[in-house]
Amino acid sequence: AFKLYPNPAANLLFVESNASDNNAEIEITGVDGRLITRTKLNEGRQVDVSNLSNGIYLVKLVHKENTQIQKLIIRH
């Protein structure tokens, strides 16, 4: 399982996860399924979301053969 905070987010999104290595990827998509960004989960476990418009997004954590999705709200 993974946890996103803060949610709603404005600038930085932090990801708390059991994924212990740097092979985990974060994908952020719009609710329409359009891929917004894909990045490796860095050691700081943070993702810059300051360029996203206000709205609802889906965050997918992909680690090895495990995929989990959570809803993210962006509010500036």
PDB file of N, CA, C and O in Angstrom:
ATOM      1  N   ALA A   1       0.844  -1.191   0.000  1.00  0.00           N
ATOM      2  CA  ALA A   1       0.000   0.000   0.000  1.00  0.00           C
ATOM      3  C   ALA A   1       0.877   1.238   0.000  1.00  0.00           C
ATOM      4  O   ALA A   1       2.020   1.197   0.438  1.00  0.00           O
ATOM      5  N   PHE A   2       0.319   2.346  -0.489  1.00  0.00           N
ATOM      6  CA  PHE A   2       1.049   3.601  -0.434  1.00  0.00           C
ATOM      7  C   PHE A   2       0.125   4.726  -0.020  1.00  0.00           C
ATOM      8  O   PHE A   2      -1.083   4.615  -0.105  1.00  0.00           O
ATOM      9  N   LYS A   3       0.731   5.790   0.490  1.00  0.00           N
ATOM     10  CA  LYS A   3      -0.014   6.925   0.998  1.00  0.00           C
ATOM     11  C   LYS A   3       0.501   8.187   0.317  1.00  0.00           C
ATOM     12  O   LYS A   3       1.706   8.353   0.143  1.00  0.00           O
ATOM     13  N   LEU A   4      -0.421   9.063  -0.095  1.00  0.00           N
ATOM     14  CA  LEU A   4      -0.085  10.350  -0.697  1.00  0.00           C
ATOM     15  C   LEU A   4      -0.407  11.448   0.303  1.00  0.00           C
ATOM     16  O   LEU A   4      -1.471  11.435   0.909  1.00  0.00           O
ATOM     17  N   TYR A   5       0.506  12.399   0.447  1.00  0.00           N
ATOM     18  CA  TYR A   5       0.217  13.542   1.307  1.00  0.00           C
ATOM     19  C   TYR A   5       1.042  14.731   0.861  1.00  0.00           C
ATOM     20  O   TYR A   5       2.116  14.533   0.287  1.00  0.00           O
ATOM     21  N   PRO A   6       0.603  15.947   1.040  1.00  0.00           N
ATOM     22  CA  PRO A   6      -0.772  16.277   1.433  1.00  0.00           C
ATOM     23  C   PRO A   6      -1.728  16.014   0.276  1.00  0.00           C
ATOM     24  O   PRO A   6      -1.306  15.994  -0.876  1.00  0.00           O
ATOM     25  N   ASN A   7      -2.947  15.808   0.590  1.00  0.00           N
ATOM     26  CA  ASN A   7      -3.967  15.587  -0.431  1.00  0.00           C
ATOM     27  C   ASN A   7      -5.246  16.259   0.053  1.00  0.00           C
ATOM     28  O   ASN A   7      -5.881  15.723   0.943  1.00  0.00           O
ATOM     29  N   PRO A   8      -5.577  17.416  -0.468  1.00  0.00           N
ATOM     30  CA  PRO A   8      -5.143  18.072  -1.691  1.00  0.00           C
ATOM     31  C   PRO A   8      -3.708  18.597  -1.585  1.00  0.00           C
ATOM     32  O   PRO A   8      -3.236  18.961  -0.522  1.00  0.00           O
ATOM     33  N   ALA A   9      -3.049  18.657  -2.738  1.00  0.00           N
ATOM     34  CA  ALA A   9      -1.671  19.134  -2.847  1.00  0.00           C
ATOM     35  C   ALA A   9      -1.630  20.377  -3.728  1.00  0.00           C
ATOM     36  O   ALA A   9      -2.533  20.607  -4.524  1.00  0.00           O
ATOM     37  N   ALA A  10      -0.542  21.152  -3.578  1.00  0.00           N
ATOM     38  CA  ALA A  10      -0.378  22.347  -4.397  1.00  0.00           C
ATOM     39  C   ALA A  10       0.966  22.354  -5.123  1.00  0.00           C
ATOM     40  O   ALA A  10       1.019  22.648  -6.304  1.00  0.00           O
ATOM     41  N   ASN A  11       2.040  22.020  -4.422  1.00  0.00           N
ATOM     42  CA  ASN A  11       3.371  22.105  -5.019  1.00  0.00           C
ATOM     43  C   ASN A  11       4.112  20.779  -5.026  1.00  0.00           C
ATOM     44  O   ASN A  11       4.532  20.311  -6.061  1.00  0.00           O
ATOM     45  N   LEU A  12       4.288  20.189  -3.851  1.00  0.00           N
ATOM     46  CA  LEU A  12       4.984  18.914  -3.745  1.00  0.00           C
ATOM     47  C   LEU A  12       4.041  17.858  -3.200  1.00  0.00           C
ATOM     48  O   LEU A  12       3.258  18.113  -2.292  1.00  0.00           O
ATOM     49  N   LEU A  13       4.141  16.675  -3.766  1.00  0.00           N
ATOM     50  CA  LEU A  13       3.377  15.522  -3.314  1.00  0.00           C
ATOM     51  C   LEU A  13       4.378  14.527  -2.756  1.00  0.00           C
ATOM     52  O   LEU A  13       5.368  14.196  -3.404  1.00  0.00           O
ATOM     53  N   PHE A  14       4.149  14.054  -1.544  1.00  0.00           N
ATOM     54  CA  PHE A  14       5.026  13.076  -0.923  1.00  0.00           C
ATOM     55  C   PHE A  14       4.367  11.711  -0.978  1.00  0.00           C
ATOM     56  O   PHE A  14       3.151  11.588  -0.818  1.00  0.00           O
ATOM     57  N   VAL A  15       5.174  10.690  -1.225  1.00  0.00           N
ATOM     58  CA  VAL A  15       4.679   9.324  -1.378  1.00  0.00           C
ATOM     59  C   VAL A  15       5.315   8.457  -0.313  1.00  0.00           C
ATOM     60  O   VAL A  15       6.534   8.347  -0.233  1.00  0.00           O
ATOM     61  N   GLU A  16       4.474   7.862   0.518  1.00  0.00           N
ATOM     62  CA  GLU A  16       4.941   6.920   1.525  1.00  0.00           C
ATOM     63  C   GLU A  16       4.608   5.534   1.010  1.00  0.00           C
ATOM     64  O   GLU A  16       3.457   5.245   0.693  1.00  0.00           O
ATOM     65  N   SER A  17       5.644   4.692   0.907  1.00  0.00           N
ATOM     66  CA  SER A  17       5.438   3.396   0.278  1.00  0.00           C
ATOM     67  C   SER A  17       6.354   2.350   0.886  1.00  0.00           C
ATOM     68  O   SER A  17       7.405   2.672   1.446  1.00  0.00           O
ATOM     69  N   ASN A  18       5.963   1.088   0.729  1.00  0.00           N
ATOM     70  CA  ASN A  18       6.814  -0.024   1.146  1.00  0.00           C
ATOM     71  C   ASN A  18       7.870  -0.333   0.094  1.00  0.00           C
ATOM     72  O   ASN A  18       8.738  -1.157   0.321  1.00  0.00           O
ATOM     73  N   ALA A  19       7.796   0.292  -1.065  1.00  0.00           N
ATOM     74  CA  ALA A  19       8.766   0.055  -2.140  1.00  0.00           C
ATOM     75  C   ALA A  19      10.127   0.553  -1.668  1.00  0.00           C
ATOM     76  O   ALA A  19      10.346   1.742  -1.511  1.00  0.00           O
ATOM     77  N   SER A  20      11.044  -0.360  -1.411  1.00  0.00           N
ATOM     78  CA  SER A  20      12.311  -0.007  -0.784  1.00  0.00           C
ATOM     79  C   SER A  20      13.397   0.358  -1.782  1.00  0.00           C
ATOM     80  O   SER A  20      14.412   0.909  -1.418  1.00  0.00           O
ATOM     81  N   ASP A  21      13.205   0.050  -3.037  1.00  0.00           N
ATOM     82  CA  ASP A  21      14.244   0.376  -4.010  1.00  0.00           C
ATOM     83  C   ASP A  21      13.773   1.488  -4.930  1.00  0.00           C
ATOM     84  O   ASP A  21      12.672   1.999  -4.796  1.00  0.00           O
ATOM     85  N   ASN A  22      14.643   1.895  -5.847  1.00  0.00           N
ATOM     86  CA  ASN A  22      14.309   2.998  -6.738  1.00  0.00           C
ATOM     87  C   ASN A  22      13.685   2.521  -8.040  1.00  0.00           C
ATOM     88  O   ASN A  22      13.682   3.257  -9.017  1.00  0.00           O
ATOM     89  N   ASN A  23      13.154   1.311  -8.073  1.00  0.00           N
ATOM     90  CA  ASN A  23      12.527   0.797  -9.286  1.00  0.00           C
ATOM     91  C   ASN A  23      11.046   1.149  -9.366  1.00  0.00           C
ATOM     92  O   ASN A  23      10.396   0.819 -10.333  1.00  0.00           O
ATOM     93  N   ALA A  24      10.522   1.799  -8.350  1.00  0.00           N
ATOM     94  CA  ALA A  24       9.109   2.168  -8.365  1.00  0.00           C
ATOM     95  C   ALA A  24       8.912   3.378  -9.271  1.00  0.00           C
ATOM     96  O   ALA A  24       9.734   4.280  -9.326  1.00  0.00           O
ATOM     97  N   GLU A  25       7.803   3.372 -10.000  1.00  0.00           N
ATOM     98  CA  GLU A  25       7.445   4.489 -10.869  1.00  0.00           C
ATOM     99  C   GLU A  25       6.126   5.079 -10.424  1.00  0.00           C
ATOM    100  O   GLU A  25       5.247   4.370  -9.938  1.00  0.00           O
ATOM    101  N   ILE A  26       6.007   6.384 -10.614  1.00  0.00           N
ATOM    102  CA  ILE A  26       4.763   7.092 -10.339  1.00  0.00           C
ATOM    103  C   ILE A  26       4.226   7.597 -11.669  1.00  0.00           C
ATOM    104  O   ILE A  26       4.956   8.218 -12.442  1.00  0.00           O
ATOM    105  N   GLU A  27       2.969   7.311 -11.950  1.00  0.00           N
ATOM    106  CA  GLU A  27       2.285   7.842 -13.127  1.00  0.00           C
ATOM    107  C   GLU A  27       1.115   8.686 -12.640  1.00  0.00           C
ATOM    108  O   GLU A  27       0.355   8.250 -11.789  1.00  0.00           O
ATOM    109  N   ILE A  28       0.991   9.884 -13.189  1.00  0.00           N
ATOM    110  CA  ILE A  28      -0.154  10.736 -12.885  1.00  0.00           C
ATOM    111  C   ILE A  28      -0.955  10.894 -14.165  1.00  0.00           C
ATOM    112  O   ILE A  28      -0.411  11.265 -15.206  1.00  0.00           O
ATOM    113  N   THR A  29      -2.236  10.551 -14.087  1.00  0.00           N
ATOM    114  CA  THR A  29      -3.119  10.658 -15.243  1.00  0.00           C
ATOM    115  C   THR A  29      -4.323  11.526 -14.883  1.00  0.00           C
ATOM    116  O   THR A  29      -4.681  11.665 -13.716  1.00  0.00           O
ATOM    117  N   GLY A  30      -4.929  12.092 -15.913  1.00  0.00           N
ATOM    118  CA  GLY A  30      -6.191  12.782 -15.724  1.00  0.00           C
ATOM    119  C   GLY A  30      -7.288  11.741 -15.530  1.00  0.00           C
ATOM    120  O   GLY A  30      -7.088  10.557 -15.804  1.00  0.00           O
ATOM    121  N   VAL A  31      -8.445  12.168 -15.074  1.00  0.00           N
ATOM    122  CA  VAL A  31      -9.539  11.216 -14.889  1.00  0.00           C
ATOM    123  C   VAL A  31     -10.017  10.660 -16.223  1.00  0.00           C
ATOM    124  O   VAL A  31     -10.695   9.640 -16.262  1.00  0.00           O
ATOM    125  N   ASP A  32      -9.617  11.318 -17.331  1.00  0.00           N
ATOM    126  CA  ASP A  32      -9.959  10.825 -18.661  1.00  0.00           C
ATOM    127  C   ASP A  32      -8.977   9.750 -19.139  1.00  0.00           C
ATOM    128  O   ASP A  32      -9.105   9.231 -20.241  1.00  0.00           O
ATOM    129  N   GLY A  33      -7.961   9.431 -18.300  1.00  0.00           N
ATOM    130  CA  GLY A  33      -6.999   8.396 -18.652  1.00  0.00           C
ATOM    131  C   GLY A  33      -5.768   8.911 -19.375  1.00  0.00           C
ATOM    132  O   GLY A  33      -4.835   8.162 -19.641  1.00  0.00           O
ATOM    133  N   ARG A  34      -5.732  10.196 -19.679  1.00  0.00           N
ATOM    134  CA  ARG A  34      -4.592  10.793 -20.388  1.00  0.00           C
ATOM    135  C   ARG A  34      -3.392  10.883 -19.449  1.00  0.00           C
ATOM    136  O   ARG A  34      -3.479  11.415 -18.352  1.00  0.00           O
ATOM    137  N   LEU A  35      -2.242  10.348 -19.891  1.00  0.00           N
ATOM    138  CA  LEU A  35      -1.022  10.377 -19.090  1.00  0.00           C
ATOM    139  C   LEU A  35      -0.501  11.809 -18.999  1.00  0.00           C
ATOM    140  O   LEU A  35      -0.286  12.462 -20.013  1.00  0.00           O
ATOM    141  N   ILE A  36      -0.301  12.289 -17.779  1.00  0.00           N
ATOM    142  CA  ILE A  36       0.216  13.629 -17.538  1.00  0.00           C
ATOM    143  C   ILE A  36       1.727  13.566 -17.329  1.00  0.00           C
ATOM    144  O   ILE A  36       2.479  14.306 -17.937  1.00  0.00           O
ATOM    145  N   THR A  37       2.172  12.673 -16.457  1.00  0.00           N
ATOM    146  CA  THR A  37       3.592  12.538 -16.174  1.00  0.00           C
ATOM    147  C   THR A  37       3.911  11.134 -15.676  1.00  0.00           C
ATOM    148  O   THR A  37       3.070  10.480 -15.082  1.00  0.00           O
ATOM    149  N   ARG A  38       5.140  10.724 -15.937  1.00  0.00           N
ATOM    150  CA  ARG A  38       5.641   9.438 -15.442  1.00  0.00           C
ATOM    151  C   ARG A  38       7.057   9.691 -14.948  1.00  0.00           C
ATOM    152  O   ARG A  38       7.866  10.292 -15.647  1.00  0.00           O
ATOM    153  N   THR A  39       7.351   9.258 -13.734  1.00  0.00           N
ATOM    154  CA  THR A  39       8.671   9.496 -13.168  1.00  0.00           C
ATOM    155  C   THR A  39       9.045   8.371 -12.214  1.00  0.00           C
ATOM    156  O   THR A  39       8.172   7.694 -11.667  1.00  0.00           O
ATOM    157  N   LYS A  40      10.332   8.191 -12.019  1.00  0.00           N
ATOM    158  CA  LYS A  40      10.814   7.242 -11.011  1.00  0.00           C
ATOM    159  C   LYS A  40      10.591   7.862  -9.643  1.00  0.00           C
ATOM    160  O   LYS A  40      10.722   9.075  -9.464  1.00  0.00           O
ATOM    161  N   LEU A  41      10.271   7.034  -8.683  1.00  0.00           N
ATOM    162  CA  LEU A  41      10.101   7.503  -7.310  1.00  0.00           C
ATOM    163  C   LEU A  41      11.494   7.735  -6.737  1.00  0.00           C
ATOM    164  O   LEU A  41      12.270   6.806  -6.572  1.00  0.00           O
ATOM    165  N   ASN A  42      11.830   9.005  -6.484  1.00  0.00           N
ATOM    166  CA  ASN A  42      13.176   9.335  -6.034  1.00  0.00           C
ATOM    167  C   ASN A  42      13.355   9.059  -4.550  1.00  0.00           C
ATOM    168  O   ASN A  42      12.407   8.726  -3.846  1.00  0.00           O
ATOM    169  N   GLU A  43      14.579   9.214  -4.071  1.00  0.00           N
ATOM    170  CA  GLU A  43      14.878   8.904  -2.678  1.00  0.00           C
ATOM    171  C   GLU A  43      14.125   9.804  -1.710  1.00  0.00           C
ATOM    172  O   GLU A  43      13.799   9.393  -0.621  1.00  0.00           O
ATOM    173  N   GLY A  44      13.862  11.047  -2.120  1.00  0.00           N
ATOM    174  CA  GLY A  44      13.098  11.943  -1.267  1.00  0.00           C
ATOM    175  C   GLY A  44      11.619  11.615  -1.258  1.00  0.00           C
ATOM    176  O   GLY A  44      10.856  12.154  -0.484  1.00  0.00           O
ATOM    177  N   ARG A  45      11.228  10.715  -2.162  1.00  0.00           N
ATOM    178  CA  ARG A  45       9.839  10.272  -2.268  1.00  0.00           C
ATOM    179  C   ARG A  45       8.884  11.440  -2.461  1.00  0.00           C
ATOM    180  O   ARG A  45       7.827  11.508  -1.847  1.00  0.00           O
ATOM    181  N   GLN A  46       9.290  12.373  -3.325  1.00  0.00           N
ATOM    182  CA  GLN A  46       8.436  13.520  -3.604  1.00  0.00           C
ATOM    183  C   GLN A  46       8.312  13.726  -5.099  1.00  0.00           C
ATOM    184  O   GLN A  46       9.196  13.382  -5.862  1.00  0.00           O
ATOM    185  N   VAL A  47       7.160  14.280  -5.490  1.00  0.00           N
ATOM    186  CA  VAL A  47       6.860  14.556  -6.891  1.00  0.00           C
ATOM    187  C   VAL A  47       6.405  16.007  -6.981  1.00  0.00           C
ATOM    188  O   VAL A  47       5.536  16.438  -6.220  1.00  0.00           O
ATOM    189  N   ASP A  48       6.992  16.755  -7.909  1.00  0.00           N
ATOM    190  CA  ASP A  48       6.604  18.146  -8.131  1.00  0.00           C
ATOM    191  C   ASP A  48       5.298  18.166  -8.916  1.00  0.00           C
ATOM    192  O   ASP A  48       5.236  17.689 -10.043  1.00  0.00           O
ATOM    193  N   VAL A  49       4.243  18.708  -8.314  1.00  0.00           N
ATOM    194  CA  VAL A  49       2.938  18.790  -8.977  1.00  0.00           C
ATOM    195  C   VAL A  49       2.515  20.248  -9.180  1.00  0.00           C
ATOM    196  O   VAL A  49       1.361  20.515  -9.486  1.00  0.00           O
ATOM    197  N   SER A  50       3.468  21.167  -9.034  1.00  0.00           N
ATOM    198  CA  SER A  50       3.144  22.596  -9.126  1.00  0.00           C
ATOM    199  C   SER A  50       2.676  22.994 -10.521  1.00  0.00           C
ATOM    200  O   SER A  50       1.990  24.006 -10.673  1.00  0.00           O
ATOM    201  N   ASN A  51       3.032  22.221 -11.542  1.00  0.00           N
ATOM    202  CA  ASN A  51       2.634  22.549 -12.912  1.00  0.00           C
ATOM    203  C   ASN A  51       1.257  22.003 -13.283  1.00  0.00           C
ATOM    204  O   ASN A  51       0.763  22.278 -14.367  1.00  0.00           O
ATOM    205  N   LEU A  52       0.616  21.255 -12.400  1.00  0.00           N
ATOM    206  CA  LEU A  52      -0.710  20.697 -12.688  1.00  0.00           C
ATOM    207  C   LEU A  52      -1.800  21.712 -12.357  1.00  0.00           C
ATOM    208  O   LEU A  52      -1.703  22.457 -11.381  1.00  0.00           O
ATOM    209  N   SER A  53      -2.826  21.744 -13.170  1.00  0.00           N
ATOM    210  CA  SER A  53      -3.977  22.620 -12.928  1.00  0.00           C
ATOM    211  C   SER A  53      -4.836  22.052 -11.807  1.00  0.00           C
ATOM    212  O   SER A  53      -4.792  20.857 -11.520  1.00  0.00           O
ATOM    213  N   ASN A  54      -5.625  22.922 -11.202  1.00  0.00           N
ATOM    214  CA  ASN A  54      -6.567  22.465 -10.181  1.00  0.00           C
ATOM    215  C   ASN A  54      -7.449  21.370 -10.754  1.00  0.00           C
ATOM    216  O   ASN A  54      -7.880  21.452 -11.906  1.00  0.00           O
ATOM    217  N   GLY A  55      -7.707  20.343  -9.976  1.00  0.00           N
ATOM    218  CA  GLY A  55      -8.582  19.271 -10.430  1.00  0.00           C
ATOM    219  C   GLY A  55      -8.274  17.952  -9.757  1.00  0.00           C
ATOM    220  O   GLY A  55      -7.516  17.879  -8.789  1.00  0.00           O
ATOM    221  N   ILE A  56      -8.862  16.907 -10.301  1.00  0.00           N
ATOM    222  CA  ILE A  56      -8.717  15.554  -9.771  1.00  0.00           C
ATOM    223  C   ILE A  56      -7.873  14.738 -10.736  1.00  0.00           C
ATOM    224  O   ILE A  56      -8.095  14.769 -11.946  1.00  0.00           O
ATOM    225  N   TYR A  57      -6.926  14.003 -10.184  1.00  0.00           N
ATOM    226  CA  TYR A  57      -6.015  13.170 -10.959  1.00  0.00           C
ATOM    227  C   TYR A  57      -5.951  11.785 -10.327  1.00  0.00           C
ATOM    228  O   TYR A  57      -6.361  11.598  -9.182  1.00  0.00           O
ATOM    229  N   LEU A  58      -5.430  10.841 -11.073  1.00  0.00           N
ATOM    230  CA  LEU A  58      -5.172   9.501 -10.554  1.00  0.00           C
ATOM    231  C   LEU A  58      -3.673   9.296 -10.495  1.00  0.00           C
ATOM    232  O   LEU A  58      -2.962   9.595 -11.455  1.00  0.00           O
ATOM    233  N   VAL A  59      -3.200   8.789  -9.357  1.00  0.00           N
ATOM    234  CA  VAL A  59      -1.782   8.520  -9.172  1.00  0.00           C
ATOM    235  C   VAL A  59      -1.610   7.012  -9.098  1.00  0.00           C
ATOM    236  O   VAL A  59      -2.231   6.344  -8.270  1.00  0.00           O
ATOM    237  N   LYS A  60      -0.768   6.505  -9.978  1.00  0.00           N
ATOM    238  CA  LYS A  60      -0.511   5.063 -10.027  1.00  0.00           C
ATOM    239  C   LYS A  60       0.922   4.809  -9.585  1.00  0.00           C
ATOM    240  O   LYS A  60       1.857   5.412 -10.101  1.00  0.00           O
ATOM    241  N   LEU A  61       1.085   3.942  -8.593  1.00  0.00           N
ATOM    242  CA  LEU A  61       2.403   3.503  -8.157  1.00  0.00           C
ATOM    243  C   LEU A  61       2.632   2.123  -8.746  1.00  0.00           C
ATOM    244  O   LEU A  61       1.844   1.207  -8.509  1.00  0.00           O
ATOM    245  N   VAL A  62       3.685   1.994  -9.537  1.00  0.00           N
ATOM    246  CA  VAL A  62       4.020   0.724 -10.175  1.00  0.00           C
ATOM    247  C   VAL A  62       5.341   0.251  -9.589  1.00  0.00           C
ATOM    248  O   VAL A  62       6.361   0.934  -9.715  1.00  0.00           O
ATOM    249  N   HIS A  63       5.318  -0.908  -8.924  1.00  0.00           N
ATOM    250  CA  HIS A  63       6.527  -1.464  -8.319  1.00  0.00           C
ATOM    251  C   HIS A  63       6.553  -2.959  -8.581  1.00  0.00           C
ATOM    252  O   HIS A  63       5.694  -3.691  -8.110  1.00  0.00           O
ATOM    253  N   LYS A  64       7.537  -3.369  -9.356  1.00  0.00           N
ATOM    254  CA  LYS A  64       7.674  -4.764  -9.771  1.00  0.00           C
ATOM    255  C   LYS A  64       6.369  -5.196 -10.435  1.00  0.00           C
ATOM    256  O   LYS A  64       5.976  -4.626 -11.423  1.00  0.00           O
ATOM    257  N   GLU A  65       5.682  -6.170  -9.884  1.00  0.00           N
ATOM    258  CA  GLU A  65       4.436  -6.634 -10.499  1.00  0.00           C
ATOM    259  C   GLU A  65       3.211  -6.109  -9.767  1.00  0.00           C
ATOM    260  O   GLU A  65       2.102  -6.554 -10.006  1.00  0.00           O
ATOM    261  N   ASN A  66       3.405  -5.133  -8.895  1.00  0.00           N
ATOM    262  CA  ASN A  66       2.328  -4.592  -8.079  1.00  0.00           C
ATOM    263  C   ASN A  66       1.971  -3.187  -8.566  1.00  0.00           C
ATOM    264  O   ASN A  66       2.844  -2.354  -8.737  1.00  0.00           O
ATOM    265  N   THR A  67       0.687  -2.933  -8.796  1.00  0.00           N
ATOM    266  CA  THR A  67       0.213  -1.622  -9.224  1.00  0.00           C
ATOM    267  C   THR A  67      -0.927  -1.198  -8.310  1.00  0.00           C
ATOM    268  O   THR A  67      -1.833  -1.972  -8.041  1.00  0.00           O
ATOM    269  N   GLN A  68      -0.847   0.048  -7.838  1.00  0.00           N
ATOM    270  CA  GLN A  68      -1.896   0.594  -6.985  1.00  0.00           C
ATOM    271  C   GLN A  68      -2.242   1.989  -7.475  1.00  0.00           C
ATOM    272  O   GLN A  68      -1.375   2.709  -7.959  1.00  0.00           O
ATOM    273  N   ILE A  69      -3.503   2.372  -7.320  1.00  0.00           N
ATOM    274  CA  ILE A  69      -3.980   3.665  -7.809  1.00  0.00           C
ATOM    275  C   ILE A  69      -4.717   4.387  -6.684  1.00  0.00           C
ATOM    276  O   ILE A  69      -5.492   3.774  -5.954  1.00  0.00           O
ATOM    277  N   GLN A  70      -4.449   5.698  -6.572  1.00  0.00           N
ATOM    278  CA  GLN A  70      -5.165   6.541  -5.624  1.00  0.00           C
ATOM    279  C   GLN A  70      -5.553   7.848  -6.293  1.00  0.00           C
ATOM    280  O   GLN A  70      -4.925   8.278  -7.252  1.00  0.00           O
ATOM    281  N   LYS A  71      -6.569   8.478  -5.746  1.00  0.00           N
ATOM    282  CA  LYS A  71      -7.040   9.758  -6.269  1.00  0.00           C
ATOM    283  C   LYS A  71      -6.231  10.888  -5.620  1.00  0.00           C
ATOM    284  O   LYS A  71      -5.907  10.842  -4.435  1.00  0.00           O
ATOM    285  N   LEU A  72      -5.910  11.909  -6.432  1.00  0.00           N
ATOM    286  CA  LEU A  72      -5.176  13.077  -5.967  1.00  0.00           C
ATOM    287  C   LEU A  72      -5.959  14.322  -6.368  1.00  0.00           C
ATOM    288  O   LEU A  72      -6.431  14.436  -7.500  1.00  0.00           O
ATOM    289  N   ILE A  73      -6.059  15.256  -5.452  1.00  0.00           N
ATOM    290  CA  ILE A  73      -6.702  16.543  -5.721  1.00  0.00           C
ATOM    291  C   ILE A  73      -5.615  17.616  -5.718  1.00  0.00           C
ATOM    292  O   ILE A  73      -4.818  17.691  -4.788  1.00  0.00           O
ATOM    293  N   ILE A  74      -5.594  18.415  -6.781  1.00  0.00           N
ATOM    294  CA  ILE A  74      -4.672  19.559  -6.861  1.00  0.00           C
ATOM    295  C   ILE A  74      -5.484  20.814  -6.625  1.00  0.00           C
ATOM    296  O   ILE A  74      -6.504  21.044  -7.283  1.00  0.00           O
ATOM    297  N   ARG A  75      -5.018  21.611  -5.672  1.00  0.00           N
ATOM    298  CA  ARG A  75      -5.687  22.869  -5.352  1.00  0.00           C
ATOM    299  C   ARG A  75      -4.608  23.906  -5.050  1.00  0.00           C
ATOM    300  O   ARG A  75      -3.895  23.772  -4.069  1.00  0.00           O
ATOM    301  N   HIS A  76      -4.508  24.913  -5.893  1.00  0.00           N
ATOM    302  CA  HIS A  76      -3.511  25.981  -5.713  1.00  0.00           C
ATOM    303  C   HIS A  76      -4.113  27.151  -4.986  1.00  0.00           C
ATOM    304  O   HIS A  76      -5.227  27.468  -5.066  1.00  0.00           O
TER     305      HIS A  76
END
